[in-house]
Short mmCIF file of C-alpha atoms and ligand atoms in Angstrom, two decimals:
data_model
loop_
_atom_site.label_atom_id
_atom_site.label_comp_id
_atom_site.label_asym_id
_atom_site.label_seq_id
_atom_site.Cartn_x
_atom_site.Cartn_y
_atom_site.Cartn_z
CA MET E 242 1.40 -6.05 3.54
CA ASN E 243 -1.25 -3.46 2.68
CA GLU E 244 -4.84 -4.73 3.04
CA LYS E 245 -5.69 -3.31 -0.40
CA LYS E 246 -6.57 0.25 0.37
CA SER E 247 -8.18 2.44 -2.29
CA VAL E 248 -6.86 5.80 -3.37
CA LEU E 249 -8.61 8.24 -5.69
CA ILE E 250 -6.05 10.37 -7.51
CA GLY E 251 -7.46 13.54 -9.02
CA ILE E 252 -5.25 14.90 -11.80
CA THR E 253 -5.70 18.48 -12.96
CA GLY E 254 -4.18 20.41 -15.85
CA GLY E 255 -0.56 21.09 -15.01
CA ILE E 256 2.65 20.03 -16.73
CA ALA E 257 3.47 17.79 -13.74
CA ALA E 258 0.49 15.57 -14.72
CA TYR E 259 2.92 13.20 -16.43
CA LYS E 260 4.63 12.51 -13.08
CA ILE E 261 1.44 10.90 -11.80
CA ALA E 262 2.22 7.85 -13.94
CA THR E 263 5.12 7.13 -11.57
CA LEU E 264 2.92 7.86 -8.55
CA VAL E 265 0.33 5.32 -9.75
CA ARG E 266 3.09 2.74 -10.16
CA LEU E 267 4.28 3.33 -6.57
CA PHE E 268 0.76 2.72 -5.27
CA LYS E 269 0.29 -0.39 -7.43
CA LYS E 270 3.66 -1.79 -6.29
CA ALA E 271 2.41 -1.47 -2.71
CA HIS E 272 -0.83 -3.29 -3.64
CA TRP E 273 -3.16 -0.30 -3.54
CA ASN E 274 -6.35 -0.11 -5.57
CA VAL E 275 -5.91 3.04 -7.65
CA ILE E 276 -8.72 5.02 -9.26
CA VAL E 277 -7.80 8.02 -11.36
CA ALA E 278 -10.04 10.99 -12.16
CA MET E 279 -8.87 13.56 -14.72
CA THR E 280 -10.09 17.02 -15.60
CA LYS E 281 -10.45 18.06 -19.23
CA ASN E 282 -7.29 20.16 -18.98
CA ALA E 283 -5.32 17.27 -17.46
CA MET E 284 -6.15 15.23 -20.56
CA GLU E 285 -4.38 17.85 -22.69
CA PHE E 286 -1.14 16.86 -20.95
CA ILE E 287 -1.46 13.07 -20.71
CA THR E 288 -4.05 10.57 -21.90
CA PRO E 289 -6.48 8.59 -19.73
CA LEU E 290 -5.22 5.45 -21.50
CA THR E 291 -1.88 5.77 -19.69
CA PHE E 292 -3.63 5.69 -16.31
CA GLU E 293 -6.12 3.03 -17.32
CA THR E 294 -3.19 0.80 -18.26
CA LEU E 295 -1.16 1.55 -15.12
CA SER E 296 -4.02 1.43 -12.61
CA GLY E 297 -5.95 -1.45 -14.18
CA ASN E 298 -9.14 0.57 -13.57
CA PRO E 299 -11.30 2.72 -15.84
CA VAL E 300 -10.37 6.39 -15.61
CA ILE E 301 -13.06 8.88 -14.69
CA THR E 302 -13.09 11.82 -17.03
CA ASP E 303 -16.44 13.58 -16.89
CA SER E 304 -19.79 13.20 -15.22
CA PHE E 305 -22.05 13.76 -18.18
CA GLU E 306 -20.13 12.56 -21.18
CA ARG E 307 -20.44 8.82 -20.64
CA SER E 308 -23.78 7.07 -20.87
CA LEU E 309 -22.73 4.30 -18.49
CA PRO E 310 -20.85 5.33 -15.35
CA VAL E 311 -18.46 2.62 -14.12
CA TYR E 312 -18.39 3.35 -10.40
CA GLY E 313 -22.15 3.44 -9.74
CA SER E 314 -25.06 5.45 -11.07
CA MET E 315 -24.27 8.43 -8.83
CA GLU E 316 -20.59 8.17 -9.63
CA HIS E 317 -19.30 11.05 -7.50
CA ILE E 318 -21.13 9.73 -4.42
CA SER E 319 -20.25 6.05 -4.84
CA LEU E 320 -16.64 6.99 -5.54
CA ALA E 321 -16.43 9.21 -2.47
CA ASP E 322 -17.95 6.38 -0.41
CA SER E 323 -15.58 3.68 -1.59
CA ILE E 324 -12.13 5.24 -1.21
CA ASP E 325 -9.78 5.35 1.80
CA VAL E 326 -7.94 8.50 0.76
CA PHE E 327 -8.11 11.25 -1.83
CA VAL E 328 -5.02 12.77 -3.45
CA CYS E 329 -5.14 15.72 -5.83
CA ALA E 330 -1.87 15.93 -7.79
CA PRO E 331 -0.93 18.11 -9.46
CA ALA E 332 -3.47 20.52 -7.99
CA THR E 333 -3.82 23.71 -10.03
CA GLY E 334 -4.81 27.08 -8.60
CA ASN E 335 -8.18 26.49 -10.24
CA ILE E 336 -9.06 23.20 -8.48
CA ILE E 337 -7.77 24.61 -5.16
CA ALA E 338 -10.06 27.65 -5.61
CA LYS E 339 -13.00 25.41 -6.55
CA ALA E 340 -12.47 23.11 -3.57
CA ALA E 341 -12.18 26.09 -1.20
CA ALA E 342 -15.35 27.67 -2.61
CA GLY E 343 -17.29 24.41 -2.77
CA LEU E 344 -17.77 24.66 -6.51
CA ALA E 345 -18.77 21.49 -8.31
CA ASP E 346 -18.83 21.77 -12.07
CA ASP E 347 -17.08 18.61 -13.24
CA ILE E 348 -16.58 15.07 -11.94
CA LEU E 349 -13.46 15.89 -9.91
CA SER E 350 -14.74 19.00 -8.12
CA THR E 351 -18.11 17.29 -7.59
CA THR E 352 -16.39 14.28 -6.03
CA ILE E 353 -14.27 16.53 -3.76
CA LEU E 354 -17.46 18.15 -2.50
CA ALA E 355 -18.92 14.70 -1.83
CA LEU E 356 -15.89 13.33 0.08
CA LYS E 357 -16.61 12.00 3.55
CA LYS E 358 -15.44 14.13 6.48
CA GLU E 359 -13.18 11.36 7.76
CA THR E 360 -11.52 10.59 4.41
CA PRO E 361 -7.99 12.03 4.39
CA LYS E 362 -7.70 14.62 1.61
CA ILE E 363 -4.23 15.41 0.32
CA ILE E 364 -3.62 18.36 -1.98
CA CYS E 365 -0.35 18.73 -3.90
CA PRO E 366 -0.25 22.23 -5.41
CA ALA E 367 2.00 22.68 -8.47
CA MET E 368 2.02 25.88 -10.48
CA ASN E 369 3.98 28.99 -11.36
CA VAL E 370 5.46 30.67 -8.29
CA ARG E 371 3.44 33.89 -8.72
CA MET E 372 0.22 31.90 -8.98
CA TYR E 373 1.23 29.91 -5.89
CA GLU E 374 2.12 33.01 -3.90
CA ASN E 375 -0.93 34.95 -5.03
CA PRO E 376 -2.97 35.91 -1.94
CA ALA E 377 -6.00 34.25 -3.54
CA THR E 378 -4.22 30.88 -3.68
CA ARG E 379 -2.70 31.38 -0.21
CA ASP E 380 -6.15 32.13 1.25
CA ASN E 381 -7.72 29.17 -0.53
CA LEU E 382 -5.04 26.83 0.79
CA GLU E 383 -5.50 28.23 4.31
CA THR E 384 -9.24 27.59 4.03
CA LEU E 385 -8.62 24.01 2.95
CA LYS E 386 -6.09 23.49 5.77
CA LYS E 387 -8.62 24.74 8.31
CA ARG E 388 -11.08 22.19 6.97
CA GLY E 389 -8.60 19.39 7.55
CA PHE E 390 -7.09 19.04 4.08
CA ILE E 391 -3.42 18.05 4.13
CA ILE E 392 -1.36 20.32 1.89
CA ILE E 393 1.99 19.02 0.67
CA GLU E 394 4.06 22.12 0.04
CA PRO E 395 5.54 22.30 -3.46
CA ASP E 396 9.30 22.08 -3.92
CA ALA E 397 11.40 25.05 -4.93
CA GLY E 398 13.46 24.91 -8.10
CA GLU E 399 13.27 25.57 -11.80
CA LEU E 400 9.65 25.62 -12.93
CA ALA E 401 8.34 24.54 -16.32
CA CYS E 402 7.72 28.20 -17.22
CA GLY E 403 11.46 28.83 -16.89
CA VAL E 404 11.49 30.83 -13.66
CA GLU E 405 12.98 29.72 -10.34
CA GLY E 406 10.71 29.47 -7.33
CA LYS E 407 8.36 27.41 -5.24
CA GLY E 408 5.81 25.52 -7.29
CA ARG E 409 7.26 22.17 -8.38
CA LEU E 410 5.26 19.05 -7.63
CA PRO E 411 7.00 17.22 -4.75
CA ARG E 412 8.69 13.91 -5.53
CA GLU E 413 6.25 11.07 -6.23
CA GLU E 414 7.82 9.12 -3.33
CA VAL E 415 6.93 11.96 -0.95
CA ILE E 416 3.29 12.06 -2.08
CA PHE E 417 3.11 8.29 -1.71
CA ALA E 418 4.72 8.36 1.75
CA VAL E 419 2.37 11.08 3.02
CA THR E 420 -0.61 9.06 1.76
CA GLU E 421 0.69 5.96 3.55
CA ARG E 422 1.09 8.00 6.76
CA GLU E 423 -2.41 9.48 6.55
CA THR E 424 -3.95 6.01 6.20
CA SER E 425 -1.70 4.14 8.66
CA GLY E 426 -3.91 4.58 11.73
CA LYS E 427 -1.03 6.55 13.29
CA ALA E 428 -0.28 4.23 16.20
CA LEU E 429 2.65 6.48 17.18
CA SER E 430 0.78 9.77 16.90
CA GLY E 431 1.93 12.33 19.48
CA LYS E 432 5.22 10.53 20.15
CA LYS E 433 8.49 12.38 19.70
CA ILE E 434 11.26 10.08 18.55
CA ILE E 435 14.94 10.76 17.86
CA VAL E 436 16.65 8.27 15.56
CA THR E 437 20.39 8.36 14.83
CA SER E 438 21.78 6.81 11.67
CA GLY E 439 24.93 6.14 9.71
CA ALA E 440 28.59 6.35 10.55
CA THR E 441 30.32 9.13 12.43
CA VAL E 442 33.41 10.65 10.83
CA GLU E 443 36.44 11.47 13.01
CA SER E 444 38.91 13.85 11.40
CA ILE E 445 42.63 13.17 11.52
CA ASP E 446 43.61 16.24 9.50
CA PRO E 447 41.79 18.34 6.85
CA VAL E 448 42.10 15.44 4.39
CA ARG E 449 41.86 12.16 6.28
CA TYR E 450 39.35 10.69 8.66
CA ILE E 451 38.30 7.54 10.51
CA THR E 452 34.87 6.12 9.85
CA ASN E 453 33.10 2.77 9.39
CA HIS E 454 30.97 0.89 6.85
CA SER E 455 27.54 1.95 8.12
CA SER E 456 25.35 3.37 5.33
CA GLY E 457 22.50 4.63 7.49
CA LYS E 458 19.93 2.44 5.71
CA MET E 459 18.71 0.76 8.91
CA GLY E 460 18.30 4.07 10.75
CA LEU E 461 16.52 5.56 7.76
CA ALA E 462 14.10 2.63 7.64
CA VAL E 463 13.37 2.93 11.38
CA ALA E 464 12.88 6.72 11.21
CA GLU E 465 10.59 6.53 8.18
CA GLU E 466 8.52 3.69 9.65
CA CYS E 467 7.99 5.60 12.92
CA TRP E 468 7.11 8.70 10.87
CA ARG E 469 4.66 6.64 8.79
CA LEU E 470 2.94 5.62 12.01
CA GLY E 471 2.44 9.26 12.90
CA ALA E 472 5.42 9.99 15.16
CA ASP E 473 7.23 13.32 15.18
CA VAL E 474 10.68 12.09 14.17
CA LEU E 475 14.08 13.75 13.93
CA LEU E 476 16.81 11.80 12.17
CA ILE E 477 20.31 12.75 13.32
CA SER E 478 22.66 11.31 10.74
CA GLY E 479 26.32 10.90 10.03
CA ARG E 480 27.65 13.05 7.21
CA ASP E 481 27.36 10.43 4.45
CA ALA E 482 24.29 8.51 5.63
CA VAL E 483 21.49 7.96 3.11
CA PRO E 484 19.08 10.92 3.02
CA SER E 485 15.39 10.85 3.84
CA LEU E 486 12.82 12.43 1.56
CA THR E 487 10.25 12.73 4.31
CA VAL E 488 11.78 12.78 7.80
CA PRO E 489 13.57 15.97 8.96
CA GLN E 490 17.27 15.19 9.09
CA GLU E 491 20.15 16.90 10.85
CA ARG E 492 23.68 16.14 9.67
CA VAL E 493 26.60 15.71 12.04
CA THR E 494 30.21 14.66 11.57
CA GLY E 495 31.94 13.23 14.65
CA ALA E 496 30.67 11.30 17.69
CA SER E 497 30.92 14.43 19.88
CA GLU E 498 28.82 16.41 17.43
CA MET E 499 26.23 13.61 17.32
CA LYS E 500 26.12 13.59 21.13
CA GLU E 501 25.63 17.38 21.17
CA ALA E 502 22.84 17.16 18.58
CA VAL E 503 20.97 14.44 20.51
CA LEU E 504 21.31 16.23 23.88
CA ARG E 505 20.29 19.58 22.37
CA ARG E 506 17.17 18.09 20.83
CA LEU E 507 16.30 16.37 24.11
CA LYS E 508 16.69 19.67 25.96
CA GLU E 509 14.82 21.80 23.43
CA LYS E 510 11.96 19.57 22.41
CA GLY E 511 12.12 16.48 24.62
CA ALA E 512 11.57 12.97 23.32
CA ASP E 513 9.56 9.88 24.19
CA LEU E 514 12.18 7.55 22.72
CA VAL E 515 15.69 7.58 21.30
CA VAL E 516 16.70 4.89 18.80
CA MET E 517 20.48 4.74 18.53
CA THR E 518 20.95 3.07 15.16
CA ALA E 519 24.11 5.05 14.34
CA ALA E 520 27.45 3.28 14.21
CA VAL E 521 29.25 5.71 16.48
CA ALA E 522 33.05 5.61 16.43
CA ASP E 523 34.44 4.38 19.73
CA TYR E 524 37.74 6.20 19.19
CA THR E 525 38.77 9.54 17.71
CA PRO E 526 42.23 11.04 17.11
CA GLU E 527 43.72 12.55 20.26
CA LYS E 528 44.29 15.70 18.22
CA THR E 529 42.88 16.80 14.86
CA GLU E 530 45.71 18.43 12.92
CA SER E 531 44.76 21.76 11.38
CA ARG E 532 47.23 21.21 8.53
CA LYS E 533 47.60 18.19 6.29
CA ILE E 534 50.02 15.63 7.73
CA LYS E 535 52.91 15.20 5.26
CA LYS E 536 54.27 11.70 4.79
CA GLY E 537 57.71 10.83 6.12
CA GLU E 538 60.04 7.92 5.56
CA GLY E 539 58.81 5.58 8.27
CA GLY E 540 55.38 4.56 9.50
CA LEU E 541 52.90 6.73 11.32
CA THR E 542 51.37 6.09 14.70
CA LEU E 543 48.06 7.72 15.46
CA SER E 544 47.10 8.30 19.04
CA LEU E 545 43.38 7.74 19.67
CA LYS E 546 41.12 8.57 22.60
CA ARG E 547 37.65 7.30 23.49
CA THR E 548 34.62 9.15 22.17
CA PRO E 549 31.77 10.00 24.55
CA ASP E 550 29.26 7.16 24.86
CA ILE E 551 26.10 8.89 23.65
CA ILE E 552 23.71 6.49 25.39
CA SER E 553 25.46 7.03 28.75
CA GLU E 554 25.35 10.79 28.20
CA ILE E 555 21.59 10.61 27.53
CA LYS E 556 21.06 8.53 30.66
CA LYS E 557 22.91 11.10 32.81
CA THR E 558 20.26 13.76 32.24
CA SER E 559 17.13 12.02 31.02
CA GLN E 560 14.76 9.15 31.77
CA VAL E 561 13.92 8.71 28.08
CA PRO E 562 13.84 5.06 26.97
CA VAL E 563 16.60 4.15 24.53
CA ILE E 564 16.76 1.37 21.94
CA GLY E 565 20.30 0.39 21.00
CA PHE E 566 21.80 -1.46 18.08
CA ALA E 567 24.81 -3.72 18.10
CA ALA E 568 26.87 -5.30 15.36
CA GLU E 569 28.34 -8.58 16.52
CA SER E 570 30.32 -11.35 14.89
CA ASP E 571 30.15 -13.94 17.69
CA ASN E 572 28.08 -14.71 20.80
CA VAL E 573 25.55 -12.34 19.25
CA VAL E 574 22.70 -12.70 21.74
CA GLU E 575 24.94 -13.06 24.79
CA TYR E 576 26.91 -9.88 24.04
CA ALA E 577 23.72 -8.05 23.17
CA ARG E 578 22.16 -8.98 26.51
CA GLU E 579 25.25 -7.69 28.33
CA LYS E 580 25.01 -4.36 26.46
CA LEU E 581 21.26 -4.17 27.15
CA LYS E 582 21.93 -4.35 30.91
CA LYS E 583 25.09 -2.26 30.95
CA LYS E 584 23.58 0.59 28.95
CA GLY E 585 20.11 0.44 30.57
CA LEU E 586 18.37 -0.07 27.22
CA SER E 587 14.71 -0.93 26.73
CA LEU E 588 15.63 -3.14 23.77
CA ILE E 589 18.69 -3.90 21.71
CA VAL E 590 18.73 -5.01 18.09
CA ALA E 591 21.73 -7.25 17.55
CA ASN E 592 22.94 -7.75 14.00
CA ASP E 593 24.86 -10.84 13.09
CA ILE E 594 27.48 -9.40 10.74
CA THR E 595 28.86 -12.82 9.79
CA GLN E 596 25.71 -13.65 7.81
CA LYS E 597 26.06 -13.49 4.03
CA GLU E 598 24.20 -10.71 2.19
CA GLY E 599 23.41 -8.74 5.31
CA GLY E 600 24.87 -6.10 7.58
CA PHE E 601 26.61 -2.94 6.48
CA ARG E 602 25.41 -1.34 3.22
CA SER E 603 23.10 -4.25 2.43
CA ASP E 604 19.32 -3.83 2.19
CA PHE E 605 18.93 -6.98 4.29
CA ASN E 606 19.88 -8.16 7.72
CA HIS E 607 19.60 -11.04 10.13
CA CYS E 608 19.05 -9.84 13.65
CA TYR E 609 17.74 -10.46 17.14
CA PHE E 610 15.51 -8.23 19.25
CA VAL E 611 16.82 -8.69 22.78
CA SER E 612 14.94 -7.31 25.79
CA MET E 613 14.97 -8.26 29.48
CA GLU E 614 11.92 -10.46 28.88
CA GLU E 615 12.67 -12.19 25.61
CA THR E 616 14.84 -12.73 22.56
CA ARG E 617 13.22 -12.71 19.15
CA GLU E 618 15.11 -13.88 16.10
CA LEU E 619 14.33 -12.18 12.79
CA LYS E 620 15.74 -14.36 10.03
CA ARG E 621 17.16 -12.63 6.95
CA MET E 622 14.72 -9.96 5.79
CA SER E 623 14.83 -6.45 4.36
CA LYS E 624 15.80 -3.59 6.62
CA ARG E 625 12.39 -2.05 5.81
CA ASP E 626 10.69 -5.20 7.19
CA ILE E 627 12.94 -5.20 10.27
CA ALA E 628 11.94 -1.55 10.83
CA GLY E 629 8.28 -2.62 10.57
CA HIS E 630 8.78 -5.25 13.29
CA LEU E 631 10.72 -2.78 15.44
CA ALA E 632 7.97 -0.17 15.12
CA GLY E 633 5.56 -2.86 16.37
CA GLU E 634 7.82 -3.36 19.42
CA ILE E 635 7.92 0.42 19.94
CA VAL E 636 4.11 0.61 19.95
CA LEU E 637 4.06 -2.20 22.57
CA LEU E 638 6.74 -0.42 24.59
CA PHE E 639 4.60 2.73 24.76
CA ASN E 640 1.47 0.72 25.53
CA ARG E 641 3.28 -0.90 28.47
CA GLY E 642 4.33 2.60 29.59
CA ARG E 643 8.09 2.07 29.36
N1 CTP J 232 26.90 4.03 20.93
C1 CTP J 232 26.86 5.25 21.59
N2 CTP J 232 27.99 5.98 21.76
C2 CTP J 232 29.18 5.51 21.35
C3 CTP J 232 29.24 4.25 20.71
C4 CTP J 232 28.07 3.55 20.52
O1 CTP J 232 25.79 5.68 21.99
N3 CTP J 232 30.26 6.22 21.52
C5 CTP J 232 25.64 3.29 20.75
C6 CTP J 232 25.38 2.81 19.34
O2 CTP J 232 24.63 3.75 18.59
C7 CTP J 232 24.61 1.53 19.56
C8 CTP J 232 25.17 0.99 20.86
O3 CTP J 232 25.76 2.10 21.51
O4 CTP J 232 23.23 1.75 19.76
C9 CTP J 232 26.22 -0.03 20.60
O5 CTP J 232 26.88 -0.31 21.76
P1 CTP J 232 28.44 -0.49 21.83
O6 CTP J 232 28.78 -1.05 23.14
O7 CTP J 232 29.18 0.73 21.47
O8 CTP J 232 28.59 -1.51 20.70
P2 CTP J 232 29.85 -1.78 19.90
O9 CTP J 232 30.48 -0.54 19.34
O10 CTP J 232 29.44 -2.82 18.93
O11 CTP J 232 30.73 -2.28 21.10
P3 CTP J 232 31.98 -3.21 21.12
O12 CTP J 232 32.88 -2.60 20.10
O13 CTP J 232 32.44 -3.10 22.49
O14 CTP J 232 31.43 -4.55 20.74
#
């Protein structure tokens, strides 16, 4: 659980200001202390009362209008001193220009100028596409980047002004996730990790295919947790696996395609670790028919062949450590230990699929971390929590140099 970190959210005058209500709720749900500062223009879009109610803290609106500042007599300084991270969302062209120029003419810009060097500063521009692409805004953002500000690029899509283009405030979940990453301590910083997730899909003909029940939730949780801890993560996912809002994701269909994607990434960029969470099909049709198979009178026998074992293929050309996953219904730990040795894994996470309310598609699981040294049982918990424990093991693995 979060040790009650403090975030200062600066809201400026853009239509996306209303979305910050959801952002505040995400922070509160994760036990953050949230302080909101609003510019005059922001208050034209949404009232401070909304944020006072959601954050449980007084909202800062202007430096000179109140006779009694709430956060200390030199409010901008005491605020800047007390927070762990600063987020400006939505950030207008105006506040970006002021921050770049060092202007301080209201409580928000004054506080930005007073922020400590080491406080992560996250800027979420949201505006009309022409304003965003204006060389003045581009230069101001470059200046802020050079000074260590983190800029979350806006999304492309339909803008409030009716035109299509880049300028939409990114999803609240993305802003929250980036803030979590910037304040995590980044124990996996500099590490390149490949995570596979979901089920592979093996085509029989243009209509039918063979797959399995994996949803990709476990792989997603592992990838996002490693990313939160600062790793450079690529998620290679089966076609229908749950998407990530934050981690770059490459989609593949069959086991062979997943193998190719993993090996290509290893060759092109290298990796410090591969986590094979994907439920890779062990068999694929001998032949994929190019035309739809028409039904006949009798039954139909499909001839299947083995798929490549991706872990073995990795081991043929690379020394990279691999963490495997296994779904077992009996002799869970025993079978897992056999796979650990046979596949040369650093660790294997064995899921007990007989447990109620766990396994495929569920948000929960009951599993065992099995390594050569020990077996650790993780009683039923959320896949997010399992990913948290696994990321801890990954940090230890790197610290031990394996
Ligand atoms: N795996 C792989 N390539 C395959 C199949 C599986 O790399 N063609 C990986 C999975 O991603 C997982 C681990 O191997 O990390 C699971 O090992 P495996 O022996 O395939 O487990 P099961 O499929 O559960 O094996 P079995 O059916 O023999 O129990």
